[in-house]
Structures are given as structure tokens and as C-alpha cells.
Amino acid sequence: MEKKKIAILGSSGSIGTQALEVIQEHPDQFEVEVLTVNSNADLLIEQSKKFKPNTVVIADESKYTYVKEALANEDIHVWAGEEALSQVMEMDAIDVVLTAVVGFAGLKPTLSAINAGKHIALANKETLVVAGDLVTKAARDKGVNIYPVDSEHSAIFQCLAGEFQNKIEKIYLTASGGPFRGMSVEQLSSVTKAQALKHPNWDMGAKITIDSASMMNKGLEVIEARWLFGLQPDQIDVVVHPQSIVHSIVQFEDGSMKAQMGLPDMKLPIQYAMAYPQRLKSSFKRFNFLNYPSLTFESADTKTFRNLALAYSALRKGGNSPCILNAANEVVVDAFLKDKVRFLEMPDIIEQCMSAVQFVAQPTLQDYLNCDRETRALAKEIILKTV
Ligand code: MG
């Protein structure tokens, strides 16, 4: 059997490094063709020596010489810069591109990969949040599949295996509720960055961990699900499930529900997306019912965690609204991580951006790029005024 040749867009992050662990466990299945990082040159060098990709890219051009010299004795092409990120995605040899960068930065290279006919294992949810219409249309036009890596969407996708002719009535995305589940507005007003970074169940990167604590992650996932599965906003529900064992649920038109379960480990959805349609044998820890005598479910508190409500409103409004939501969120999360805004100021600033930035009903790619830039500038301006 031919090995699948994988390009990892963003190999130094949490998803990228876990994907390389999966590849290492299955050398008979996968081969690393391309690795890219933003600026972590040392990790890129280490990964390159180990996995021997054909080509690597470092987005930060100032580190090009450093990487090039470190890999001088390897048979590896080294490139640098934002443009190169998009260009390497078009390489003939690539079978699947795993998009594991965080945020809006994933949009252009993902579109390049799709336009070059590469299947996508999508971990970069912001790409679909910002420009889901353009991305899914490009994928349809090119006959490209987008395999979800996000655990909830992977769960839905797994539940849909063998069901593609059957209509979905509704899906339920599960949410752990994060570290602040059950807290009041008053309690949230004084939470710290360190508390927000302690997720109870999942081990993830900093941005998504803050998004989980603020429930924005679930909001982004609702929008992501709309595009992946072609659903209307009313068909997507969120249910808080603190144990993170049921990863999401599909309800069909006969009322039957299918759920996908397992211990929370991102390597499982990463592996499923890369190996689809196969299930590969793995050593992941197995779930034991007796360790979980009760699995519980509750409704999401959108009055206290306003981000989820803001995301639904952006989804219903459509056009560039999710792009505004995402850009503002990226700025406030960054500011929160730098102690420049408080936890509850994040939704306030996002809401202000959503009402101030010009609405565009049917944005082009250029409109999205402009909207992202404009929203970031506005969010930063508001933050400067608040301090
Ligand atoms: Mg998720």
C-alpha cells in the first residue's frame, strides 16, 4: 500500500506535534512531505532531522539562514516567508494537508491547498469561521474533501459514516464548560490568565484554551459545523457535558441519535482525519465505564458566557459577521494573554466591533482580508482606550 504523504501547516503547535506522534506510530501508513512553522526554528530543525520531509518552510524570514544552515547536511528544501507557506501547499507529492495553524493566518494557505486539489485535515477552525462560504465552495469545485480534526466535528463525521444519504435533523456539540463552568458574572470579573489556562480535560494550545474558558471556542465550532455539514443555525445545539466523554451527537429524522465516545485525546481525531476511511490500531487509553458511573449534561449559560450568544448572532447575520467576530476575538485573546484586558471585557469588545465594522453581505476574499485588518485595528484601539 502507498503511504499517505502529509503536509503539516503549523508543525510546532499542539496539534502539529501530536500529528507527528501519530505519524511516528504508523510509519507504514504516513510519510511527512512538508513541515511549516511560524517562528519556532529549533523545533522545526529537530522535527526535520527526525522525519526527513522533502520541504520545510519557516514563515519568519529572519530565521531562514539559521534553519538553512542547520539542515545543510540534509536533503531538505528550505523556504521562508508567508508566500512560501501558500506555495508549498501546491506541491504535487502531497496527499493530505493538515492545517494546524491557529487563527486567520490559516486561510490563505488552506485555500491554496484546496485550489491545488489537496484533501484537507482541518484543525484550523478559524478558516471556516471566517470564510466558510469561499472555502467550502472551492472544495466542492475542486472535488476536495475536508476532514474535521476538531474533536466534536470528528465525532459528528464518525457518526455520519454510512449515513450520507440520510438527512440530519439536528446535531448536539458537546462542551466541557471549561474551568469556569458554573461561575457567576461576579466571580468571572476577577479570574486570571493562569486560571483560564487550566483546562479540566483537554491539553491544548493557549489560544484555544482561553477560547474554551470563554465559550468562544464552542461558538466558533457552531459556525464551523454549519459549513462542514451544511446545516442551518437552528439545527446546531450546544450541550455542556463536563466529563468530555461524549464528543458530539447526531440526531436523524427518525429521532435516532448516534454519539461518538472515548477518552479525550486529540490524537484520535487527528489520526481518523489522516487515515480516513481507515481506522488504525492505536494504543490510546481506553474508556472504562466503571470510572465514570455518571455522564452528565446541562444547558450552556449564554447569559454569563456571552461569546456563545455572539457567535450564534454572527452566524445568523452571515456575510462578514463571523469574520468580524473572529478577528476581534483573536485580538482580545492575545490581549488577555498579555494581561491587557480582563476576562469579561473580551465579549464587550467583540460586541462593539460587531456593531461598528461595516457589514458586507457577500464578501470576496479581498473583503475578508480587509474586514479582518479593519476589525483588528478597531479592537486594538478599543483596548488602548480601556486601559
Ligand atoms: Mg473542539
Short mmCIF file of C-alpha atoms and ligand atoms in Angstrom, two decimals:
data_model
loop_
_atom_site.label_atom_id
_atom_site.label_comp_id
_atom_site.label_asym_id
_atom_site.label_seq_id
_atom_site.Cartn_x
_atom_site.Cartn_y
_atom_site.Cartn_z
CA MET A 1 0.00 0.00 0.00
CA GLU A 2 1.18 3.51 -0.80
CA LYS A 3 1.90 5.73 2.17
CA LYS A 4 -0.09 8.92 2.51
CA LYS A 5 2.16 11.93 2.10
CA ILE A 6 1.29 14.54 4.69
CA ALA A 7 1.99 18.27 4.79
CA ILE A 8 1.64 19.83 8.22
CA LEU A 9 0.84 23.52 8.20
CA GLY A 10 1.92 24.52 11.69
CA SER A 11 4.01 21.60 12.96
CA SER A 12 5.29 23.24 16.15
CA GLY A 13 1.93 23.70 17.84
CA SER A 14 -0.14 21.34 19.94
CA ILE A 15 -1.96 19.69 17.01
CA GLY A 16 1.16 19.64 14.81
CA THR A 17 3.31 17.87 17.38
CA GLN A 18 0.56 15.36 18.18
CA ALA A 19 0.12 14.68 14.47
CA LEU A 20 3.82 13.85 14.25
CA GLU A 21 3.38 11.42 17.16
CA VAL A 22 0.60 9.71 15.22
CA ILE A 23 2.81 9.55 12.12
CA GLN A 24 5.66 8.12 14.17
CA GLU A 25 3.38 5.36 15.46
CA HIS A 26 2.33 4.47 11.90
CA PRO A 27 5.41 4.66 9.68
CA ASP A 28 3.82 2.13 7.33
CA GLN A 29 0.86 4.48 6.72
CA PHE A 30 2.22 8.01 6.61
CA GLU A 31 5.19 9.95 5.38
CA VAL A 32 5.96 13.59 6.15
CA GLU A 33 6.30 15.58 2.93
CA VAL A 34 6.20 19.19 4.21
CA LEU A 35 6.55 20.86 7.60
CA THR A 36 5.87 24.53 8.23
CA VAL A 37 6.17 26.68 11.34
CA ASN A 38 5.66 30.32 12.10
CA SER A 39 8.86 31.07 14.01
CA ASN A 40 9.91 28.08 16.13
CA ALA A 41 13.13 27.36 14.20
CA ASP A 42 14.67 24.98 16.73
CA LEU A 43 11.67 22.68 16.82
CA LEU A 44 11.40 22.76 13.02
CA ILE A 45 15.05 21.72 12.75
CA GLU A 46 14.60 18.91 15.27
CA GLN A 47 11.43 17.64 13.56
CA SER A 48 13.08 17.85 10.13
CA LYS A 49 16.07 15.76 11.18
CA LYS A 50 13.73 13.15 12.61
CA PHE A 51 11.01 12.96 9.94
CA LYS A 52 13.06 13.87 6.82
CA PRO A 53 10.44 15.92 4.95
CA ASN A 54 11.02 16.92 1.35
CA THR A 55 10.45 20.62 2.10
CA VAL A 56 10.16 22.87 5.14
CA VAL A 57 9.00 26.47 5.47
CA ILE A 58 9.59 28.96 8.25
CA ALA A 59 7.21 31.92 7.96
CA ASP A 60 9.56 34.21 9.90
CA GLU A 61 12.09 35.16 7.20
CA SER A 62 14.65 36.40 9.69
CA LYS A 63 15.26 32.78 10.71
CA TYR A 64 15.82 31.42 7.21
CA THR A 65 19.62 31.32 7.32
CA TYR A 66 19.60 29.70 10.74
CA VAL A 67 17.33 26.86 9.55
CA LYS A 68 19.08 26.51 6.19
CA GLU A 69 22.48 26.12 7.84
CA ALA A 70 21.22 23.70 10.45
CA LEU A 71 19.79 21.49 7.71
CA ALA A 72 22.73 21.91 5.30
CA ASN A 73 23.63 18.22 5.51
CA GLU A 74 20.07 17.00 4.97
CA ASP A 75 18.36 16.53 1.64
CA ILE A 76 15.62 19.02 2.53
CA HIS A 77 14.44 22.13 0.69
CA VAL A 78 14.19 25.13 2.98
CA TRP A 79 11.94 28.11 2.25
CA ALA A 80 10.86 31.16 4.21
CA GLY A 81 8.08 33.74 4.21
CA GLU A 82 4.30 33.94 4.11
CA GLU A 83 4.13 33.44 0.35
CA ALA A 84 6.15 30.23 0.52
CA LEU A 85 3.63 28.81 3.01
CA SER A 86 0.93 29.01 0.38
CA GLN A 87 3.18 27.91 -2.49
CA VAL A 88 4.43 24.68 -0.92
CA MET A 89 0.84 23.54 -0.34
CA GLU A 90 0.59 23.12 -4.12
CA MET A 91 3.42 20.55 -4.31
CA ASP A 92 2.43 17.53 -6.41
CA ALA A 93 3.53 14.88 -3.95
CA ILE A 94 1.23 15.99 -1.11
CA ASP A 95 -1.86 13.84 -0.50
CA VAL A 96 -3.29 15.48 2.63
CA VAL A 97 -2.64 18.88 4.19
CA LEU A 98 -3.15 19.03 7.95
CA THR A 99 -3.97 22.67 8.72
CA ALA A 100 -2.84 23.11 12.30
CA VAL A 101 -2.05 26.79 12.45
CA VAL A 102 -4.08 28.97 14.80
CA GLY A 103 -6.37 31.72 13.59
CA PHE A 104 -6.94 33.73 10.44
CA ALA A 105 -3.37 33.03 9.29
CA GLY A 106 -4.57 29.63 8.08
CA LEU A 107 -6.98 31.00 5.50
CA LYS A 108 -4.66 31.73 2.55
CA PRO A 109 -2.54 28.56 2.69
CA THR A 110 -5.68 26.43 3.16
CA LEU A 111 -7.24 27.97 0.06
CA SER A 112 -4.00 27.37 -1.87
CA ALA A 113 -4.02 23.72 -0.83
CA ILE A 114 -7.67 23.31 -1.85
CA ASN A 115 -7.12 25.05 -5.18
CA ALA A 116 -4.24 22.66 -5.82
CA GLY A 117 -6.63 19.74 -5.20
CA LYS A 118 -5.23 18.58 -1.85
CA HIS A 119 -7.50 16.97 0.69
CA ILE A 120 -7.59 18.86 3.96
CA ALA A 121 -7.45 17.57 7.53
CA LEU A 122 -8.80 20.69 9.13
CA ALA A 123 -7.72 21.68 12.63
CA ASN A 124 -7.72 25.40 11.85
CA LYS A 125 -11.40 26.09 12.59
CA GLU A 126 -11.00 29.85 12.11
CA THR A 127 -10.60 29.30 8.36
CA LEU A 128 -14.17 28.00 8.12
CA VAL A 129 -15.47 30.54 10.63
CA VAL A 130 -14.09 33.47 8.64
CA ALA A 131 -14.73 32.35 5.08
CA GLY A 132 -16.74 29.12 5.23
CA ASP A 133 -18.64 30.00 2.06
CA LEU A 134 -15.50 30.55 -0.06
CA VAL A 135 -13.62 27.59 1.41
CA THR A 136 -16.43 25.04 1.04
CA LYS A 137 -17.25 26.28 -2.46
CA ALA A 138 -13.59 25.95 -3.51
CA ALA A 139 -13.53 22.44 -2.03
CA ARG A 140 -16.68 21.44 -3.95
CA ASP A 141 -15.33 22.90 -7.19
CA LYS A 142 -12.04 21.02 -6.83
CA GLY A 143 -13.52 17.77 -5.51
CA VAL A 144 -11.52 18.15 -2.32
CA ASN A 145 -12.59 16.58 0.98
CA ILE A 146 -12.33 18.48 4.25
CA TYR A 147 -11.85 16.02 7.11
CA PRO A 148 -12.53 17.57 10.51
CA VAL A 149 -9.85 17.30 13.19
CA ASP A 150 -11.77 19.27 15.81
CA SER A 151 -12.92 16.53 18.20
CA GLU A 152 -16.63 17.47 18.14
CA HIS A 153 -16.75 17.65 14.36
CA SER A 154 -14.76 14.46 14.05
CA ALA A 155 -17.40 12.87 16.29
CA ILE A 156 -20.20 14.08 14.01
CA PHE A 157 -18.27 12.91 10.96
CA GLN A 158 -17.73 9.47 12.52
CA CYS A 159 -21.45 9.22 13.36
CA LEU A 160 -22.26 10.05 9.73
CA ALA A 161 -20.21 7.18 8.30
CA GLY A 162 -22.65 5.09 6.27
CA GLU A 163 -25.39 7.73 6.72
CA PHE A 164 -24.53 10.18 3.97
CA GLN A 165 -27.90 9.64 2.24
CA ASN A 166 -29.82 10.34 5.45
CA LYS A 167 -30.83 13.80 6.49
CA ILE A 168 -29.55 15.26 9.74
CA GLU A 169 -32.33 16.66 11.89
CA LYS A 170 -30.02 18.19 14.44
CA ILE A 171 -26.58 17.92 15.91
CA TYR A 172 -25.51 18.45 19.50
CA LEU A 173 -21.99 19.76 20.01
CA THR A 174 -20.78 18.90 23.48
CA ALA A 175 -18.81 21.42 25.54
CA SER A 176 -16.85 20.70 28.68
CA GLY A 177 -17.77 24.12 30.03
CA GLY A 178 -14.09 24.81 30.69
CA PRO A 179 -12.51 25.78 34.01
CA PHE A 180 -15.14 28.43 34.83
CA ARG A 181 -18.30 26.36 34.36
CA GLY A 182 -20.97 27.36 36.87
CA MET A 183 -19.32 30.66 37.79
CA SER A 184 -21.33 33.87 38.11
CA VAL A 185 -20.55 37.15 36.34
CA GLU A 186 -19.22 38.46 39.63
CA GLN A 187 -16.83 35.53 40.03
CA LEU A 188 -15.71 35.84 36.41
CA SER A 189 -14.84 39.50 36.83
CA SER A 190 -11.70 38.61 38.77
CA VAL A 191 -10.47 35.39 37.08
CA THR A 192 -6.85 35.33 35.98
CA LYS A 193 -4.98 34.17 32.91
CA ALA A 194 -3.40 31.33 34.89
CA GLN A 195 -6.86 30.05 35.92
CA ALA A 196 -8.16 30.33 32.36
CA LEU A 197 -5.20 28.34 31.04
CA LYS A 198 -6.04 25.31 33.23
CA HIS A 199 -8.47 23.29 31.15
CA PRO A 200 -10.01 20.43 33.13
CA ASN A 201 -9.98 17.76 30.36
CA TRP A 202 -8.12 18.73 27.22
CA ASP A 203 -4.46 19.55 26.70
CA MET A 204 -4.40 22.24 24.00
CA GLY A 205 -2.63 25.41 22.84
CA ALA A 206 -3.03 28.73 24.66
CA LYS A 207 -5.45 30.45 22.26
CA ILE A 208 -7.95 27.59 22.13
CA THR A 209 -7.68 27.07 25.90
CA ILE A 210 -8.72 30.69 26.52
CA ASP A 211 -11.45 30.28 23.89
CA SER A 212 -12.68 27.23 25.80
CA ALA A 213 -12.78 29.11 29.09
CA SER A 214 -14.75 31.96 27.46
CA MET A 215 -17.02 29.59 25.46
CA MET A 216 -15.91 31.32 22.26
CA ASN A 217 -14.41 28.01 21.19
CA LYS A 218 -17.89 26.47 21.17
CA GLY A 219 -19.23 29.49 19.30
CA LEU A 220 -16.55 29.10 16.63
CA GLU A 221 -17.34 25.38 16.48
CA VAL A 222 -21.05 26.06 15.88
CA ILE A 223 -20.07 28.15 12.84
CA GLU A 224 -17.52 25.54 11.76
CA ALA A 225 -20.24 22.84 11.94
CA ARG A 226 -22.60 24.94 9.84
CA TRP A 227 -20.10 24.84 6.96
CA LEU A 228 -18.77 21.32 7.39
CA PHE A 229 -22.19 19.69 7.49
CA GLY A 230 -24.34 22.22 5.58
CA LEU A 231 -26.71 22.93 8.50
CA GLN A 232 -28.95 25.82 9.48
CA PRO A 233 -28.23 27.62 12.79
CA ASP A 234 -31.33 26.07 14.41
CA GLN A 235 -30.04 22.58 13.65
CA ILE A 236 -26.95 23.10 15.80
CA ASP A 237 -27.30 22.88 19.56
CA VAL A 238 -24.72 23.02 22.31
CA VAL A 239 -24.91 20.89 25.43
CA VAL A 240 -22.48 21.15 28.32
CA HIS A 241 -21.02 17.77 29.25
CA PRO A 242 -18.28 18.26 31.85
CA GLN A 243 -16.71 14.80 31.56
CA SER A 244 -15.81 15.21 27.83
CA ILE A 245 -16.54 11.57 27.03
CA VAL A 246 -19.40 12.00 24.55
CA HIS A 247 -17.70 14.05 21.85
CA SER A 248 -20.90 15.04 19.98
CA ILE A 249 -24.20 13.63 18.79
CA VAL A 250 -26.15 13.43 15.53
CA GLN A 251 -29.95 13.19 15.61
CA PHE A 252 -31.55 11.81 12.44
CA GLU A 253 -35.07 12.38 11.09
CA ASP A 254 -36.40 9.18 12.67
CA GLY A 255 -35.39 10.52 16.08
CA SER A 256 -32.47 8.13 16.45
CA MET A 257 -29.30 9.62 17.90
CA LYS A 258 -25.71 8.49 17.35
CA ALA A 259 -22.89 9.64 19.58
CA GLN A 260 -19.16 9.09 19.41
CA MET A 261 -17.39 8.44 22.71
CA GLY A 262 -13.94 7.94 24.10
CA LEU A 263 -11.44 9.44 26.48
CA PRO A 264 -10.43 12.96 25.47
CA ASP A 265 -7.25 12.65 23.38
CA MET A 266 -6.72 14.84 20.31
CA LYS A 267 -4.57 12.15 18.69
CA LEU A 268 -7.69 10.12 17.95
CA PRO A 269 -9.44 12.72 15.75
CA ILE A 270 -6.09 13.66 14.18
CA GLN A 271 -5.45 10.04 13.26
CA TYR A 272 -9.00 9.50 11.99
CA ALA A 273 -8.75 12.55 9.71
CA MET A 274 -5.38 11.48 8.29
CA ALA A 275 -6.23 7.80 7.87
CA TYR A 276 -9.85 8.14 6.71
CA PRO A 277 -11.61 5.93 5.71
CA GLN A 278 -9.47 3.50 7.71
CA ARG A 279 -9.37 3.11 11.47
CA LEU A 280 -5.82 2.38 12.54
CA LYS A 281 -4.91 0.34 15.58
CA SER A 282 -3.78 2.60 18.38
CA SER A 283 -2.51 2.46 21.91
CA PHE A 284 -4.70 5.33 23.15
CA LYS A 285 -6.09 4.79 26.63
CA ARG A 286 -9.46 3.02 26.60
CA PHE A 287 -12.59 4.30 28.30
CA ASN A 288 -13.81 2.36 31.32
CA PHE A 289 -17.49 2.79 32.24
CA LEU A 290 -16.83 1.97 35.87
CA ASN A 291 -14.56 5.01 36.21
CA TYR A 292 -17.47 7.18 35.03
CA PRO A 293 -20.61 5.97 36.81
CA SER A 294 -22.42 9.10 35.62
CA LEU A 295 -22.13 11.19 32.50
CA THR A 296 -23.95 14.48 32.97
CA PHE A 297 -25.43 17.10 30.66
CA GLU A 298 -26.61 20.66 31.25
CA SER A 299 -27.54 23.70 29.19
CA ALA A 300 -24.95 26.33 28.28
CA ASP A 301 -25.16 29.56 30.26
CA THR A 302 -25.10 32.10 27.43
CA LYS A 303 -26.09 34.98 29.72
CA THR A 304 -22.88 34.66 31.70
CA PHE A 305 -20.71 33.39 28.82
CA ARG A 306 -21.87 35.85 26.19
CA ASN A 307 -19.42 34.75 23.50
CA LEU A 308 -21.56 31.78 22.55
CA ALA A 309 -24.58 34.05 22.00
CA LEU A 310 -22.42 36.47 19.99
CA ALA A 311 -21.26 33.63 17.75
CA TYR A 312 -24.84 32.48 17.09
CA SER A 313 -25.78 36.04 16.25
CA ALA A 314 -22.82 36.33 13.82
CA LEU A 315 -23.83 33.04 12.23
CA ARG A 316 -27.45 34.15 11.79
CA LYS A 317 -26.44 37.51 10.38
CA GLY A 318 -23.98 35.87 7.96
CA GLY A 319 -21.82 37.79 5.47
CA ASN A 320 -18.65 39.08 7.09
CA SER A 321 -20.10 38.95 10.66
CA PRO A 322 -18.25 35.75 11.64
CA CYS A 323 -15.06 37.29 10.22
CA ILE A 324 -15.53 40.32 12.48
CA LEU A 325 -16.28 38.07 15.46
CA ASN A 326 -13.14 36.04 14.82
CA ALA A 327 -10.78 38.96 14.23
CA ALA A 328 -11.97 40.77 17.36
CA ASN A 329 -11.67 37.56 19.35
CA GLU A 330 -8.09 36.91 18.18
CA VAL A 331 -7.12 40.40 19.32
CA VAL A 332 -8.82 40.23 22.72
CA VAL A 333 -7.47 36.75 23.49
CA ASP A 334 -3.97 37.95 22.68
CA ALA A 335 -4.53 40.99 24.92
CA PHE A 336 -5.92 38.79 27.71
CA LEU A 337 -2.83 36.57 27.49
CA LYS A 338 -0.73 39.72 27.87
CA ASP A 339 -2.81 40.92 30.85
CA LYS A 340 -4.10 43.91 28.90
CA VAL A 341 -7.83 43.16 29.20
CA ARG A 342 -9.89 41.39 31.81
CA PHE A 343 -11.84 38.21 31.13
CA LEU A 344 -15.26 39.86 30.92
CA GLU A 345 -14.02 42.71 28.76
CA MET A 346 -13.42 40.26 25.93
CA PRO A 347 -17.09 39.80 24.90
CA ASP A 348 -17.73 43.55 25.35
CA ILE A 349 -15.01 44.47 22.88
CA ILE A 350 -16.09 41.79 20.41
CA GLU A 351 -19.65 43.09 20.54
CA GLN A 352 -18.51 46.66 19.95
CA CYS A 353 -16.56 45.56 16.88
CA MET A 354 -19.54 43.60 15.58
CA SER A 355 -21.74 46.66 15.69
CA ALA A 356 -19.12 49.11 14.36
CA VAL A 357 -17.48 47.34 11.41
CA GLN A 358 -19.26 47.72 8.07
CA PHE A 359 -21.47 44.74 7.18
CA VAL A 360 -20.81 43.05 3.83
CA ALA A 361 -23.46 40.55 2.75
CA GLN A 362 -21.46 38.58 0.16
CA PRO A 363 -17.78 39.14 0.81
CA THR A 364 -14.99 38.28 -1.61
CA LEU A 365 -11.62 37.03 -0.34
CA GLN A 366 -10.34 40.61 -0.53
CA ASP A 367 -13.35 41.79 1.51
CA TYR A 368 -12.48 39.22 4.18
CA LEU A 369 -8.84 40.33 4.25
CA ASN A 370 -9.92 43.98 4.60
CA CYS A 371 -12.53 43.16 7.22
CA ASP A 372 -10.01 41.19 9.27
CA ARG A 373 -7.49 44.04 9.15
CA GLU A 374 -10.04 46.72 9.92
CA THR A 375 -11.55 44.79 12.84
CA ARG A 376 -8.14 44.11 14.37
CA ALA A 377 -7.27 47.80 14.21
CA LEU A 378 -10.56 48.75 15.84
CA ALA A 379 -10.28 46.12 18.59
CA LYS A 380 -6.75 47.31 19.41
CA GLU A 381 -7.94 50.90 19.52
CA ILE A 382 -10.75 49.99 21.93
CA ILE A 383 -8.27 48.09 24.13
CA LEU A 384 -5.93 51.10 24.28
CA LYS A 385 -8.84 53.26 25.40
CA THR A 386 -9.91 50.80 28.12
CA VAL A 387 -6.52 50.58 29.85
MG MG B 1 -13.26 21.16 19.67
#
